[in-house]
Amino acid sequence: MKLPQTVNILLLGSGGREHAFAWKIAQSPRLEKLFIAPGNAGTRSCGVNADLDPSNFPAIKQFVLNNYINLVVVGPEQPLVEGVKDYFLNDSEIRHIPVIGPSQEAARLEGSKEYAKAFMSRHGVPTAAYFTVTRDNVEEGCAFLASDQVQAPYVLKADGLAAGKGVLIINDLAEAQAELRAMLEGKFGAASKKVVIEEFLSGIEVSVFVATDGKSYKILPEAKDYKRIGEGDTGPNTGGMGAVSPVPFATPEFMEKVRTRIVEPTIRGIREEELDYTGFIFIGLMNCGGEPKVIEYNVRMGDPETEVVLPRITSDIIDLFEGIAHGTLEEKTITVTPRTAATVVCVSGGYPGEYAKELPIQGLSTATAGESGMESEGETIVFHAGTALKGGETVTAGGRVLAVTSLGDSIPAATERSYGTIEGITYEGKYCRRDIGRDLL
Ligand code: AMP
Ligand code: GLY
């Protein structure tokens, strides 16, 4: 099976990841028309923003039919965990329209930490040892923390989706036991009715991305994400303050271990369990002294990692979607530039706590170059993350406002370009980390 030669695409989501997808899709000669729902002020330069809620499946169906959509690409996890793929498959009017993303069952690889851990254990994927606790075995959970099966620091994870906030790493035993009880009593709402206690892994993290049609796979460029708000990896966790690709410590030897020990058993597991998975797998890994171990699966691309992964891919993305959607991924070739991509995220003052919105952003028109590609030396593109249009003016609309990506021949060459562009963009309270990529030099 194939997609038509040219296609109408509906892309769901509104962040920097979706702007990067939209930017890449818009470069394809196979694109007829791109809609982004709901999109942001930046995605308008790549397609048409549609005022649709990605969780309102009946409205998506109507839009897809009215606009002759041939393919739906899902950016964030929420609609996947809510079953958007199954909604399409269960409706005869839209069943034939492929959705890039896993089924609701397969999305539990991200939606439930316990499901993911049990899957890894069934398929021999290396990961931290774990123990699952609910209200029914709280005392056992507290005893497990005190036993010699785990040592400080203690890792407590809410089982369900908690907007990236559901992981606690605690040094003190009594505090960990108290937090375990608090989580089970609803500290993170329904997401923490079940808690996974994990062995602490020490090492350095890397994000690995895999495209799959459920049978075969392609490994995309890897990336390193900067999660903490402060320089030198200090302060609270955020959605991600920057990213770099390639990652120097992800050597060919390390990536071969990742492929044989992690990616292959994962794909085999998906196949054996007959999970409907046509999309992207984001594997969060810890490099523990050269040995990769899985921290988590996500059933989508990363943000801001997508903003460095896609600019390095030089082959056609609709061709890749076709392989994913129609079980022909094995026949496809992905080409990647060896150059370095770095993205620096500009956030709103106060983020990840309270922050103001609707602050006007100046300097974007001169900064947004490279709409048709990044072929030329050191080109920069300003991906919008949390922006909106208000009375013809671009304003802030989220904590993460922009992700400024550059290509360069080295990490400093790429980041310096992005920092240079960021100088020319202003809004009240603008903040970015100045040390993106520095730890990798
Ligand atoms: P997660 O939501 O599973 O990605 O966890 C958030 C962050 O907590 C990860 O990116 C790691 O930095 C950290 N983390 C999670 N699990 C572990 C672990 N078992 N050992 C050490 N750090 C962890
Ligand atoms: N950058 C981490 C994530 O997308 O979850």
Coordinates of C-alpha atoms and ligand atoms in Angstrom, one line a residue:
M1 CA 0.0 0.0 0.0
K2 CA 1.0 3.5 -0.6
L3 CA -0.1 7.0 0.1
P4 CA -1.3 9.0 -2.9
Q5 CA 1.6 10.8 -4.6
T6 CA 0.6 14.1 -2.9
V7 CA -1.2 14.2 0.4
N8 CA -3.2 16.4 2.7
I9 CA -1.9 16.1 6.2
L10 CA -3.5 16.9 9.6
L11 CA -0.8 17.4 12.3
L12 CA -2.1 17.4 15.9
G13 CA -0.4 19.5 18.6
S14 CA 0.8 23.1 19.3
G15 CA 4.4 23.1 20.6
G16 CA 7.9 23.4 19.3
R17 CA 7.9 19.7 18.3
E18 CA 4.9 20.3 16.1
H19 CA 6.4 23.4 14.5
A20 CA 9.5 21.3 13.7
F21 CA 7.3 18.6 12.1
A22 CA 5.3 21.2 10.2
W23 CA 8.5 22.8 8.9
K24 CA 9.8 19.5 7.8
I25 CA 6.5 18.3 6.2
A26 CA 6.2 21.7 4.4
Q27 CA 9.5 21.0 2.6
S28 CA 8.2 17.8 1.0
P29 CA 7.3 17.8 -2.7
R30 CA 4.6 15.3 -1.8
L31 CA 2.7 17.8 0.3
E32 CA -0.6 19.1 -1.1
K33 CA -1.9 20.8 2.0
L34 CA -0.9 20.9 5.7
F35 CA -3.2 21.7 8.6
I36 CA -2.0 22.0 12.2
A37 CA -4.5 21.6 15.0
P38 CA -4.4 23.8 16.9
G39 CA -0.8 24.9 16.0
N40 CA 0.9 28.2 17.2
A41 CA 1.9 31.5 15.6
G42 CA 4.9 29.8 14.0
T43 CA 3.2 26.9 12.3
R44 CA 1.2 29.4 10.2
S45 CA 4.2 29.8 8.0
C46 CA 4.1 26.1 7.2
G47 CA 0.4 25.4 6.8
V48 CA -3.0 26.3 8.0
N49 CA -3.8 26.4 11.7
A50 CA -7.1 24.7 12.5
D51 CA -8.9 25.6 15.7
L52 CA -9.4 22.0 16.9
D53 CA -8.8 20.3 20.2
P54 CA -6.6 17.2 19.6
S55 CA -8.7 15.4 22.2
N56 CA -12.0 16.1 20.5
F57 CA -12.1 13.0 18.3
P58 CA -15.6 13.6 16.7
A59 CA -14.4 17.1 15.7
I60 CA -11.2 15.7 14.2
K61 CA -13.2 13.2 12.2
Q62 CA -15.4 15.9 10.7
F63 CA -12.4 18.0 9.9
V64 CA -10.6 15.0 8.3
L65 CA -13.6 14.3 6.1
N66 CA -14.3 17.9 5.1
N67 CA -10.7 18.5 4.1
Y68 CA -9.9 15.3 2.4
I69 CA -7.1 14.4 4.8
N70 CA -4.9 11.5 3.7
L71 CA -2.8 11.2 6.8
V72 CA -2.9 12.2 10.5
V73 CA 0.3 12.8 12.4
V74 CA 0.0 13.0 16.2
G75 CA 2.6 15.1 18.0
P76 CA 1.8 14.8 21.8
E77 CA 1.1 11.7 23.9
Q78 CA -2.3 12.8 25.2
P79 CA -4.5 12.0 22.2
L80 CA -2.6 8.7 21.8
V81 CA -3.2 7.6 25.4
E82 CA -6.8 8.7 24.9
G83 CA -7.1 6.4 21.9
V84 CA -7.2 8.6 18.8
K85 CA -5.7 5.7 16.7
D86 CA -8.5 3.3 17.9
Y87 CA -11.1 5.9 17.2
F88 CA -10.1 6.0 13.5
L89 CA -9.9 2.2 13.3
N90 CA -13.3 1.7 14.8
D91 CA -15.1 4.1 12.4
S92 CA -15.7 2.8 8.8
E93 CA -15.7 6.3 7.4
I94 CA -12.2 7.1 8.5
R95 CA -10.6 3.6 9.0
H96 CA -8.6 3.9 5.8
I97 CA -6.9 7.1 6.9
P98 CA -3.6 6.2 8.6
V99 CA -2.7 7.7 11.9
I100 CA 1.0 8.1 12.8
G101 CA 1.1 6.9 16.4
P102 CA 0.3 3.8 18.4
S103 CA -3.0 2.4 19.6
Q104 CA -4.3 3.1 23.0
E105 CA -3.1 -0.3 24.3
A106 CA 0.5 0.3 22.9
A107 CA 0.4 3.9 24.2
R108 CA 0.4 2.4 27.7
L109 CA 4.2 2.1 27.2
E110 CA 4.2 5.8 28.1
G111 CA 0.8 6.1 29.9
S112 CA 1.6 3.5 32.6
K113 CA 5.1 3.1 34.1
E114 CA 4.2 -0.3 35.5
Y115 CA 3.0 -1.5 32.1
A116 CA 6.3 -0.3 30.5
K117 CA 8.4 -2.0 33.2
A118 CA 6.5 -5.3 32.9
F119 CA 6.9 -5.1 29.1
M120 CA 10.6 -4.6 29.4
S121 CA 10.9 -7.4 31.9
R122 CA 9.0 -9.8 29.5
H123 CA 11.3 -8.9 26.7
G124 CA 14.6 -8.7 28.5
V125 CA 15.1 -5.0 27.9
P126 CA 17.7 -3.7 30.4
T127 CA 16.2 -1.3 32.9
A128 CA 16.3 -0.4 36.6
A129 CA 14.9 -3.0 39.0
Y130 CA 11.4 -2.0 40.3
F131 CA 8.6 -2.7 42.7
T132 CA 5.0 -1.6 42.2
V133 CA 2.9 -0.2 45.1
T134 CA -0.8 0.6 45.5
R135 CA -2.8 1.5 48.6
D136 CA -3.2 -2.3 49.2
N137 CA 0.5 -2.9 49.8
V138 CA 1.8 0.5 51.2
E139 CA 3.5 -1.2 54.1
E140 CA 5.2 -3.7 51.8
G141 CA 6.3 -0.6 49.7
C142 CA 7.8 1.1 52.8
A143 CA 9.5 -2.1 53.8
F144 CA 10.9 -2.5 50.2
L145 CA 12.4 1.0 50.5
A146 CA 14.0 0.0 53.8
S147 CA 15.3 -3.3 52.5
D148 CA 18.7 -3.8 51.0
Q149 CA 17.1 -4.4 47.6
V150 CA 17.3 -0.6 47.0
Q151 CA 19.7 2.1 48.2
A152 CA 19.4 5.9 48.4
P153 CA 18.7 7.9 46.4
Y154 CA 15.1 6.5 46.1
V155 CA 13.2 6.9 42.9
L156 CA 9.4 7.1 43.1
K157 CA 7.3 7.4 40.0
A158 CA 3.6 8.0 39.6
D159 CA 2.3 5.2 37.3
G160 CA 0.2 7.5 35.1
L161 CA 0.8 10.6 33.0
A162 CA 1.7 13.5 35.4
A163 CA 2.9 16.2 32.9
G164 CA 6.5 15.3 33.5
K165 CA 6.2 16.0 37.3
G166 CA 5.5 12.5 38.5
V167 CA 9.1 11.4 39.3
L168 CA 10.6 12.1 42.8
I169 CA 14.3 11.3 43.6
I170 CA 14.8 11.4 47.4
N171 CA 17.9 10.8 49.5
D172 CA 16.3 10.3 52.9
L173 CA 14.5 7.0 53.7
A174 CA 11.9 8.4 56.0
E175 CA 11.1 11.2 53.5
A176 CA 10.8 8.7 50.7
Q177 CA 8.4 6.6 52.7
A178 CA 6.3 9.7 53.6
E179 CA 6.3 10.7 49.9
L180 CA 5.3 7.2 48.8
R181 CA 2.2 7.5 51.1
A182 CA 1.5 11.0 49.9
M183 CA 1.6 9.9 46.3
L184 CA -0.7 7.0 46.9
E185 CA -3.1 9.4 48.6
G186 CA -3.3 11.4 45.4
K187 CA -0.4 13.9 45.4
F188 CA -0.4 13.6 41.6
G189 CA -4.1 12.8 41.4
A190 CA -5.2 9.6 39.7
A191 CA -1.7 9.3 38.1
S192 CA -0.1 8.3 41.5
K193 CA -2.8 5.9 42.8
K194 CA -0.1 3.4 41.8
V195 CA 3.6 4.1 42.3
V196 CA 6.7 2.4 40.9
I197 CA 9.7 2.4 43.1
E198 CA 12.9 2.1 41.0
E199 CA 16.6 1.4 41.5
F200 CA 18.5 4.6 41.0
L201 CA 20.6 4.6 37.8
S202 CA 23.6 6.8 37.7
G203 CA 25.1 7.9 34.4
I204 CA 24.4 10.4 31.6
E205 CA 21.1 10.4 29.7
V206 CA 20.5 10.2 26.0
S207 CA 17.2 10.2 24.0
V208 CA 17.0 7.6 21.2
F209 CA 14.3 7.8 18.6
V210 CA 12.9 4.9 16.5
A211 CA 10.4 4.9 13.7
T212 CA 8.4 1.7 13.4
D213 CA 5.7 0.2 11.3
G214 CA 5.2 -2.5 14.0
K215 CA 7.5 -5.0 12.2
S216 CA 10.7 -3.2 11.2
Y217 CA 12.3 -0.1 12.4
K218 CA 14.7 2.8 11.6
I219 CA 16.8 4.5 14.2
L220 CA 16.7 8.3 13.9
P221 CA 19.4 10.7 15.1
E222 CA 19.8 10.6 18.9
A223 CA 19.8 13.7 21.1
K224 CA 20.6 15.0 24.5
D225 CA 18.0 17.1 26.3
Y226 CA 18.6 19.6 29.1
K227 CA 15.8 19.2 31.6
R228 CA 16.6 21.5 34.5
I229 CA 15.8 25.2 34.4
G230 CA 19.2 26.3 35.7
E231 CA 22.7 26.3 34.2
G232 CA 24.8 23.4 35.3
D233 CA 21.6 21.3 35.6
T234 CA 20.3 22.9 38.7
G235 CA 16.8 23.8 39.9
P236 CA 13.5 22.3 39.0
N237 CA 12.7 20.1 36.0
T238 CA 11.1 21.6 32.9
G239 CA 9.8 20.2 29.7
G240 CA 13.3 20.7 28.2
M241 CA 15.5 23.8 27.9
G242 CA 17.6 22.8 24.9
A243 CA 18.9 19.8 23.0
V244 CA 21.9 18.7 20.9
S245 CA 22.3 16.1 18.2
P246 CA 24.5 14.1 17.6
V247 CA 25.6 13.2 21.1
P248 CA 29.4 12.6 21.2
F249 CA 29.2 9.9 23.9
A250 CA 26.7 7.9 21.8
T251 CA 29.5 6.3 19.9
P252 CA 28.8 3.7 17.1
E253 CA 29.8 1.0 19.7
F254 CA 27.3 2.4 22.2
M255 CA 24.5 2.8 19.6
E256 CA 25.1 -0.8 18.5
K257 CA 24.4 -2.0 22.1
V258 CA 21.3 0.2 22.1
R259 CA 20.2 -1.4 18.8
T260 CA 20.8 -5.0 19.7
R261 CA 19.9 -4.9 23.4
I262 CA 17.1 -2.4 23.5
V263 CA 15.6 -1.5 20.1
E264 CA 15.4 -5.0 18.7
P265 CA 13.8 -6.6 21.8
T266 CA 11.4 -3.7 22.0
I267 CA 10.3 -4.1 18.4
R268 CA 10.2 -7.9 18.8
G269 CA 8.0 -7.4 21.9
I270 CA 5.6 -5.2 20.0
R271 CA 5.4 -7.8 17.3
E272 CA 5.0 -10.7 19.6
E273 CA 2.3 -9.0 21.6
E274 CA 0.6 -7.9 18.4
L275 CA 0.6 -4.2 19.6
D276 CA -0.7 -1.9 16.9
Y277 CA 2.3 0.5 16.7
T278 CA 2.9 2.7 13.6
G279 CA 4.8 5.7 14.8
F280 CA 7.7 6.9 16.8
I281 CA 9.2 5.4 20.0
F282 CA 11.3 7.7 22.1
I283 CA 13.5 5.7 24.4
G284 CA 15.0 7.6 27.4
L285 CA 18.2 5.9 28.2
M286 CA 20.9 6.1 30.8
N287 CA 24.4 5.4 29.8
C288 CA 25.7 3.6 32.9
G289 CA 29.4 3.4 32.3
G290 CA 28.9 2.4 28.6
E291 CA 25.9 0.1 29.3
P292 CA 22.5 1.4 28.1
K293 CA 19.5 1.0 30.4
V294 CA 16.0 2.2 29.7
I295 CA 14.6 4.9 31.9
E296 CA 11.3 5.3 30.1
Y297 CA 9.5 4.8 26.8
N298 CA 7.5 7.6 25.3
V299 CA 5.2 6.9 22.4
R300 CA 5.9 10.1 20.5
M301 CA 8.9 12.3 19.5
G302 CA 10.6 14.4 22.2
D303 CA 10.3 18.1 22.7
P304 CA 12.8 19.9 22.3
E305 CA 14.6 16.9 20.8
T306 CA 12.5 16.9 17.6
E307 CA 13.8 20.4 17.0
V308 CA 17.3 19.0 16.5
V309 CA 16.4 15.5 15.1
L310 CA 14.3 16.6 12.2
P311 CA 16.7 19.4 10.9
R312 CA 19.4 16.7 10.6
I313 CA 17.2 14.4 8.5
T314 CA 17.8 15.2 4.8
S315 CA 15.4 12.6 3.3
D316 CA 11.7 13.2 2.7
I317 CA 9.4 12.9 5.7
I318 CA 6.2 12.0 3.9
D319 CA 8.1 9.0 2.4
L320 CA 9.0 8.0 6.0
F321 CA 5.4 8.4 7.1
E322 CA 4.3 6.2 4.2
G323 CA 6.7 3.5 5.3
I324 CA 5.4 3.7 8.9
A325 CA 1.7 3.8 7.9
H326 CA 1.8 1.0 5.3
G327 CA 4.2 -1.5 6.7
T328 CA 6.9 -0.7 4.1
L329 CA 9.4 1.0 6.4
E330 CA 12.0 -1.6 5.5
E331 CA 12.1 -0.3 1.9
K332 CA 12.7 3.3 3.0
T333 CA 16.0 5.0 3.4
I334 CA 16.6 7.8 5.9
T335 CA 19.5 10.1 5.3
V336 CA 21.0 12.3 7.9
T337 CA 23.6 15.1 7.9
P338 CA 26.6 14.5 10.1
R339 CA 26.5 18.2 11.1
T340 CA 25.5 19.2 14.7
A341 CA 22.1 20.6 15.4
A342 CA 21.5 22.5 18.7
T343 CA 18.4 24.1 20.0
V344 CA 18.1 26.6 22.8
V345 CA 14.7 27.1 24.4
C346 CA 13.6 30.6 25.4
V347 CA 11.1 30.5 28.3
S348 CA 8.8 32.9 30.1
G349 CA 10.1 34.4 33.4
G350 CA 9.0 32.3 36.3
Y351 CA 8.7 29.1 34.3
P352 CA 8.4 26.2 35.3
G353 CA 6.4 27.9 38.1
E354 CA 3.9 30.7 37.4
Y355 CA 4.5 33.0 34.5
A356 CA 2.8 35.8 32.5
K357 CA 1.2 35.2 29.1
E358 CA 0.3 37.4 26.1
L359 CA 3.6 39.4 26.3
P360 CA 4.5 40.8 22.8
I361 CA 7.5 39.3 21.1
Q362 CA 9.8 41.6 19.1
G363 CA 12.4 40.7 16.5
L364 CA 10.9 37.6 15.1
S365 CA 10.6 38.7 11.5
T366 CA 14.3 39.2 11.0
A367 CA 15.2 36.1 13.0
T368 CA 13.0 33.6 11.1
A369 CA 15.2 32.6 8.3
G370 CA 15.4 29.3 6.5
E371 CA 11.8 28.5 5.8
S372 CA 12.7 26.2 3.0
G373 CA 15.5 24.2 4.6
M374 CA 18.8 24.4 6.4
E375 CA 21.1 23.5 3.6
S376 CA 23.3 26.5 3.9
E377 CA 26.1 26.9 6.3
G378 CA 25.0 27.5 9.9
E379 CA 21.5 28.4 9.1
T380 CA 19.1 29.1 12.0
I381 CA 15.4 28.6 12.4
V382 CA 13.2 29.9 15.2
F383 CA 10.7 27.2 16.1
H384 CA 7.7 28.5 18.0
A385 CA 6.7 26.6 21.1
G386 CA 4.2 28.7 23.2
T387 CA 3.2 31.5 21.0
A388 CA -0.1 32.9 19.7
L389 CA -1.3 35.6 17.4
K390 CA -3.2 38.5 19.0
G391 CA -4.4 41.4 17.0
G392 CA -1.8 40.6 14.3
E393 CA 1.0 40.6 16.9
T394 CA 2.9 37.5 18.0
V395 CA 2.7 37.1 21.8
T396 CA 3.8 34.5 24.4
A397 CA 1.3 31.8 25.2
G398 CA 3.2 29.2 27.2
G399 CA 6.2 28.6 29.5
R400 CA 8.4 27.4 26.7
V401 CA 8.1 30.2 24.1
L402 CA 10.7 29.5 21.3
A403 CA 13.2 26.8 20.4
V404 CA 16.0 28.4 18.4
T405 CA 17.8 25.7 16.3
S406 CA 21.0 26.0 14.4
L407 CA 23.2 23.7 12.4
G408 CA 27.0 24.0 12.7
D409 CA 30.1 22.0 12.3
S410 CA 30.6 21.7 16.1
I411 CA 28.4 22.1 19.2
P412 CA 29.8 25.6 19.9
A413 CA 29.3 26.7 16.3
A414 CA 25.7 25.6 16.4
T415 CA 24.9 27.0 19.9
E416 CA 26.7 30.3 19.2
R417 CA 24.5 30.8 16.1
S418 CA 21.3 30.2 18.2
Y419 CA 22.5 32.5 21.0
G420 CA 23.2 35.2 18.4
T421 CA 19.7 34.9 17.0
I422 CA 18.2 34.9 20.5
E423 CA 20.0 38.3 21.1
G424 CA 17.8 39.9 18.5
I425 CA 14.5 38.6 19.9
T426 CA 13.0 40.3 22.9
Y427 CA 10.0 39.9 25.2
E428 CA 9.6 40.7 28.9
G429 CA 11.1 38.1 31.1
K430 CA 12.9 36.2 28.4
Y431 CA 15.2 33.5 29.8
C432 CA 17.4 30.8 28.3
R433 CA 20.1 28.5 29.6
R434 CA 23.5 29.7 28.3
D435 CA 25.2 26.3 28.7
I436 CA 23.4 24.1 26.2
G437 CA 25.9 21.5 24.9
R438 CA 28.7 22.7 27.1
D439 CA 28.9 19.5 29.2
L440 CA 29.5 17.5 26.0
L441 CA 32.7 19.4 25.0
Ligands
AMP1 P1 10.9 10.0 33.6 O1 9.6 10.8 33.8 O2 10.7 8.6 33.8 O3 11.6 10.5 32.3 O4 11.8 10.6 34.7 C1 12.2 11.9 34.8 C2 13.7 12.0 35.1 O5 14.0 11.4 36.3 C3 14.5 11.3 34.1 O6 14.8 12.0 32.9 C4 15.8 11.0 34.9 O7 16.6 12.2 34.9 C5 15.3 10.8 36.2 N1 15.1 9.4 36.5 C6 14.0 8.6 36.2 N2 14.2 7.3 36.6 C7 15.5 7.3 37.1 C8 16.2 6.2 37.6 N3 15.8 5.0 37.8 N4 17.5 6.5 38.1 C9 18.0 7.8 38.0 N5 17.3 8.8 37.5 C10 16.0 8.6 37.0
GLY2 N1 12.1 16.2 26.2 C1 11.5 15.2 26.9 C2 10.1 14.9 26.4 O1 9.7 15.3 25.4 O2 9.4 14.2 27.2

